[in-house]
Short mmCIF file of C-alpha atoms in Angstrom, two decimals:
data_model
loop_
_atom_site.label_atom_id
_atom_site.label_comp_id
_atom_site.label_asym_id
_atom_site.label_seq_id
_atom_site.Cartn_x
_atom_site.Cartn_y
_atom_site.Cartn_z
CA UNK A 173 20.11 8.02 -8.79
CA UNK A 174 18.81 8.44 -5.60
CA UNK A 175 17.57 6.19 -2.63
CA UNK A 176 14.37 7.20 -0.75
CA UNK A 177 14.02 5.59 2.78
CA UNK A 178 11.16 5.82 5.15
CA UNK A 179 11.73 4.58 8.83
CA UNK A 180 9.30 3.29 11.73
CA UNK A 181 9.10 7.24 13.25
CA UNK A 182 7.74 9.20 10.58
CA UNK A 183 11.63 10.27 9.02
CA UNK A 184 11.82 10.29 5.21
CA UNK A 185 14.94 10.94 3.41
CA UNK A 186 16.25 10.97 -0.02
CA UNK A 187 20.26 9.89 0.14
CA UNK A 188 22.31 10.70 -3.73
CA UNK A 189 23.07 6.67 -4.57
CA UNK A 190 27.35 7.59 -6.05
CA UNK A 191 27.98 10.30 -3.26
CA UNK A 192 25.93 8.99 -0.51
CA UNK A 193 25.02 12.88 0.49
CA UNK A 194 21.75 13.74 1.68
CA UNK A 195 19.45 15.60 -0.72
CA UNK A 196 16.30 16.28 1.44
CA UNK A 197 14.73 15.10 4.84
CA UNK A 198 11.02 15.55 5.95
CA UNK A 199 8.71 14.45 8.81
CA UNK A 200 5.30 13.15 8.64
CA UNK A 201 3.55 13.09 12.04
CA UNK A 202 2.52 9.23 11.66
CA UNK A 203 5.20 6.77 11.67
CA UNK A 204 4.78 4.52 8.04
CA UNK A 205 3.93 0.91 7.51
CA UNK A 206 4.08 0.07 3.86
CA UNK A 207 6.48 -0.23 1.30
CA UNK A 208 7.65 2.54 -0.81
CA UNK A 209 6.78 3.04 -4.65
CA UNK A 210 8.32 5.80 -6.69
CA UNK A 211 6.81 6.65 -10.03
CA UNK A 212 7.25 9.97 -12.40
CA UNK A 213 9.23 11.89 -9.86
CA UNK A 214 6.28 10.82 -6.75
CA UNK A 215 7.21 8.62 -3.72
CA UNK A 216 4.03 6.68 -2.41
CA UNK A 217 4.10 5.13 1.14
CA UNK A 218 1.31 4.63 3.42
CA UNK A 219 1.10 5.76 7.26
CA UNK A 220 -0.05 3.66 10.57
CA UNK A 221 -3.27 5.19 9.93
CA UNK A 222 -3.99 3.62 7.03
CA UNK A 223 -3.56 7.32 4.86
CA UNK A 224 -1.75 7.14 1.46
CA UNK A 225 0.51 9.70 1.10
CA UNK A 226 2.28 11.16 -2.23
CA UNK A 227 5.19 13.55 -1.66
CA UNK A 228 7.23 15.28 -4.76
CA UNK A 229 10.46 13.37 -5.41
CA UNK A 230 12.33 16.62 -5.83
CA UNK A 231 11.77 18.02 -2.22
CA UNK A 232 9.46 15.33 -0.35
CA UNK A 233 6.35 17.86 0.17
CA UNK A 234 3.34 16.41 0.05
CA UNK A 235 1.33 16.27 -2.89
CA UNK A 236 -1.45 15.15 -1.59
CA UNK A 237 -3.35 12.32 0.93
CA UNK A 238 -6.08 9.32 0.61
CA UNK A 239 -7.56 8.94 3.82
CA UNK A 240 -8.65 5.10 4.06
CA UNK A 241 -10.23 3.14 7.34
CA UNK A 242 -8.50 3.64 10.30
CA UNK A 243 -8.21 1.40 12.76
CA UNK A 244 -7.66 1.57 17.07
CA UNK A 245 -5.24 -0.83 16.92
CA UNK A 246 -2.09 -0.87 15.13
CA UNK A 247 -0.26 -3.90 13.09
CA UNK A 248 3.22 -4.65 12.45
CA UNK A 249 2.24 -5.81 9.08
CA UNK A 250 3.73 -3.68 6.68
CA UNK A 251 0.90 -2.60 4.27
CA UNK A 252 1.45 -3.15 0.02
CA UNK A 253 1.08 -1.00 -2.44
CA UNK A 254 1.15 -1.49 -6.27
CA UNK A 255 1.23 0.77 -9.13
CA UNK A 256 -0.46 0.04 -12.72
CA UNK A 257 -1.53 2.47 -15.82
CA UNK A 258 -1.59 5.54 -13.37
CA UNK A 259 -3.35 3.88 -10.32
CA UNK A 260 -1.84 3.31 -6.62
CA UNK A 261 -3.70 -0.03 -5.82
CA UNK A 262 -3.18 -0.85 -2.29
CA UNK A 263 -4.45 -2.83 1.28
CA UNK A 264 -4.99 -1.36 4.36
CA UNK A 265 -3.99 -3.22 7.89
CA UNK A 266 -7.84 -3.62 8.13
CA UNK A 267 -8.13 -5.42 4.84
CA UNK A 268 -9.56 -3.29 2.34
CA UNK A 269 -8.36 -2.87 -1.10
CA UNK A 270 -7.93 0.34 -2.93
CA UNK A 271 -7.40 1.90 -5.82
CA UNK A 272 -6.53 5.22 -6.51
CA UNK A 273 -5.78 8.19 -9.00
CA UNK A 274 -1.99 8.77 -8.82
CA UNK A 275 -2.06 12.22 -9.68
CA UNK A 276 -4.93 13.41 -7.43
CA UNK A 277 -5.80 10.89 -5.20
CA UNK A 278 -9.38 10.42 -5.73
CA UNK A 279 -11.32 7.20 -4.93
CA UNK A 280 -11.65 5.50 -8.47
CA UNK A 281 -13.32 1.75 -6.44
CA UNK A 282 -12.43 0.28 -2.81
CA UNK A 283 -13.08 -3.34 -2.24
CA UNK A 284 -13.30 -4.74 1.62
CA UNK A 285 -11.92 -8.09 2.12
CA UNK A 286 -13.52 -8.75 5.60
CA UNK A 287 -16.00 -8.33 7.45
CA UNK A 288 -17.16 -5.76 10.18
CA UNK A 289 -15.94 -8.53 12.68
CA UNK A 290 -12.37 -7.93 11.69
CA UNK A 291 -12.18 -4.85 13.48
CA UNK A 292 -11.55 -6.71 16.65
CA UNK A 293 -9.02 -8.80 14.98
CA UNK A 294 -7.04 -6.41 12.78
CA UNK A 295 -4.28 -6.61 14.81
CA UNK A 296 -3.85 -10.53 13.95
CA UNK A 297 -4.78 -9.75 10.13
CA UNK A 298 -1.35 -10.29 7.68
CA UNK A 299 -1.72 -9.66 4.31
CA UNK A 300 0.78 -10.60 1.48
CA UNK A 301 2.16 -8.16 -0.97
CA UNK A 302 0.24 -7.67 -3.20
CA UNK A 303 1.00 -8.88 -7.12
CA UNK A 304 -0.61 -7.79 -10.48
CA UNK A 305 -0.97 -10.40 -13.12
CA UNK A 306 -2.70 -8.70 -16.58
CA UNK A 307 -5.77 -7.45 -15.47
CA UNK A 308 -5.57 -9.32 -11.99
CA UNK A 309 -4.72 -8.10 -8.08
CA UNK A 310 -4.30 -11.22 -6.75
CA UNK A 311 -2.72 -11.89 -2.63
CA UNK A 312 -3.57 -13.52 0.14
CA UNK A 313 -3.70 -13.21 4.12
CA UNK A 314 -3.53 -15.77 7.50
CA UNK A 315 -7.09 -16.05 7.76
CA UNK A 316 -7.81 -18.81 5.03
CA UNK A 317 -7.93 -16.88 2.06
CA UNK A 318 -6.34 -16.10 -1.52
CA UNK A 319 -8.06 -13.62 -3.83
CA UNK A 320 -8.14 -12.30 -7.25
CA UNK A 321 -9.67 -8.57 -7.82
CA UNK A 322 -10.10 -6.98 -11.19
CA UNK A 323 -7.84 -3.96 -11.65
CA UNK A 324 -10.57 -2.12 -13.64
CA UNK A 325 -13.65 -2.47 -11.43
CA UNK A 326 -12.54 -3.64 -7.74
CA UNK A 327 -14.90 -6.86 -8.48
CA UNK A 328 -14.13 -10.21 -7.41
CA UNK A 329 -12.99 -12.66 -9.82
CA UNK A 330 -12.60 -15.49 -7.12
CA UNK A 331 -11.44 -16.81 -3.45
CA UNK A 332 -9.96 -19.59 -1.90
CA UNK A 333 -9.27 -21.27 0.72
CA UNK A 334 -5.80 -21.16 1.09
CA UNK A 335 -4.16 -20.18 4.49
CA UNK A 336 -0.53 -18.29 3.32
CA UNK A 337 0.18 -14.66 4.11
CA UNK A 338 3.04 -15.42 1.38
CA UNK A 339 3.67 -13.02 -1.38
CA UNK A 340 1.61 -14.67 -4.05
CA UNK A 341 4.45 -15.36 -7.75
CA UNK A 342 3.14 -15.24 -10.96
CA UNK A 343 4.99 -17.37 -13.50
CA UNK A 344 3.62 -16.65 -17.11
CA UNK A 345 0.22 -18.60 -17.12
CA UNK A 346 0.83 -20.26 -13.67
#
């Protein structure tokens, strides 16, 4: 019943879907670059500088904030974010995966997908979405590569090389 946008200036809003009225409006003093998840009455969205944010539903106030890597420059790749058995997995425009408590947002395992030499190329990195399948993360990015991350631990199951920055589809087995 209602429809939560985020724009490019740090303006979130949360419109009533039948009347079109607005409900509430905030600012957050970093523009956002991700895609927005809502789940039990939370609104996750991540920031240019690479913090994940959670802000109540009912009045947008922040709930709290997961700090990850920041990086000098900036990308136009919006970051991903997924949500599974009460955990906010997402990537950061430097690469790194995380996952996190979605009630507290504490650390529970962060996984880097490049090395320290991507610092000077983050600005060129593009990441998919990413996807879940079961027990699987799996997404890729321009640089060569496809991966697949256990949810439970952050480990590896296995890379390829495979250059698409194309959201990764999971058909049953396939």
């Amino acid at each position: 019943k209602y429809l939560i946008v985020i724009d490019s200036i740090g303006k979130f809003y949360a419109v009533d879907l039948i009347s079109g009225d607005l409900i509430w409006s905030q600012y957050n003093k970093n523009p956002f670059n991700s895609q927005i998840k809502v789940s039990n009455n939370k609104i996750y969205a991540i920031d240019f500088n690479n913090i994940l944010r959670c802000f109540s539903l009912k009045d947008g106030s922040e709930l709290w904030k997961f700090n990850s890597e920041n990086s000098f420059l900036k990308s136009n790749k919006r970051n991903s974010l997924v949500i599974k058995n009460n955990i906010v997995y997402f990537n950061n425009s430097l690469g790194d995966i995380s996952a996190v408590g979605i009630n507290e947002g504490s650390l529970i395992w962060q996984t880097p997908t490049q090395s320290s030499a991507i610092y000077e190329n983050a600005f060129s990195l593009k990441m998919s979405d990413l996807v879940i399948s079961g027990e699987d993360l799996v997404f890729s990015n321009n640089k060569n590569e496809i991966y697949s991350i256990n949810l439970i631990n952050g480990i590896l199951n296995w890379k390829q090389n495979i250059n698409s920055s194309v959201r990764p589809v999971i058909i049953n087995d396939l």
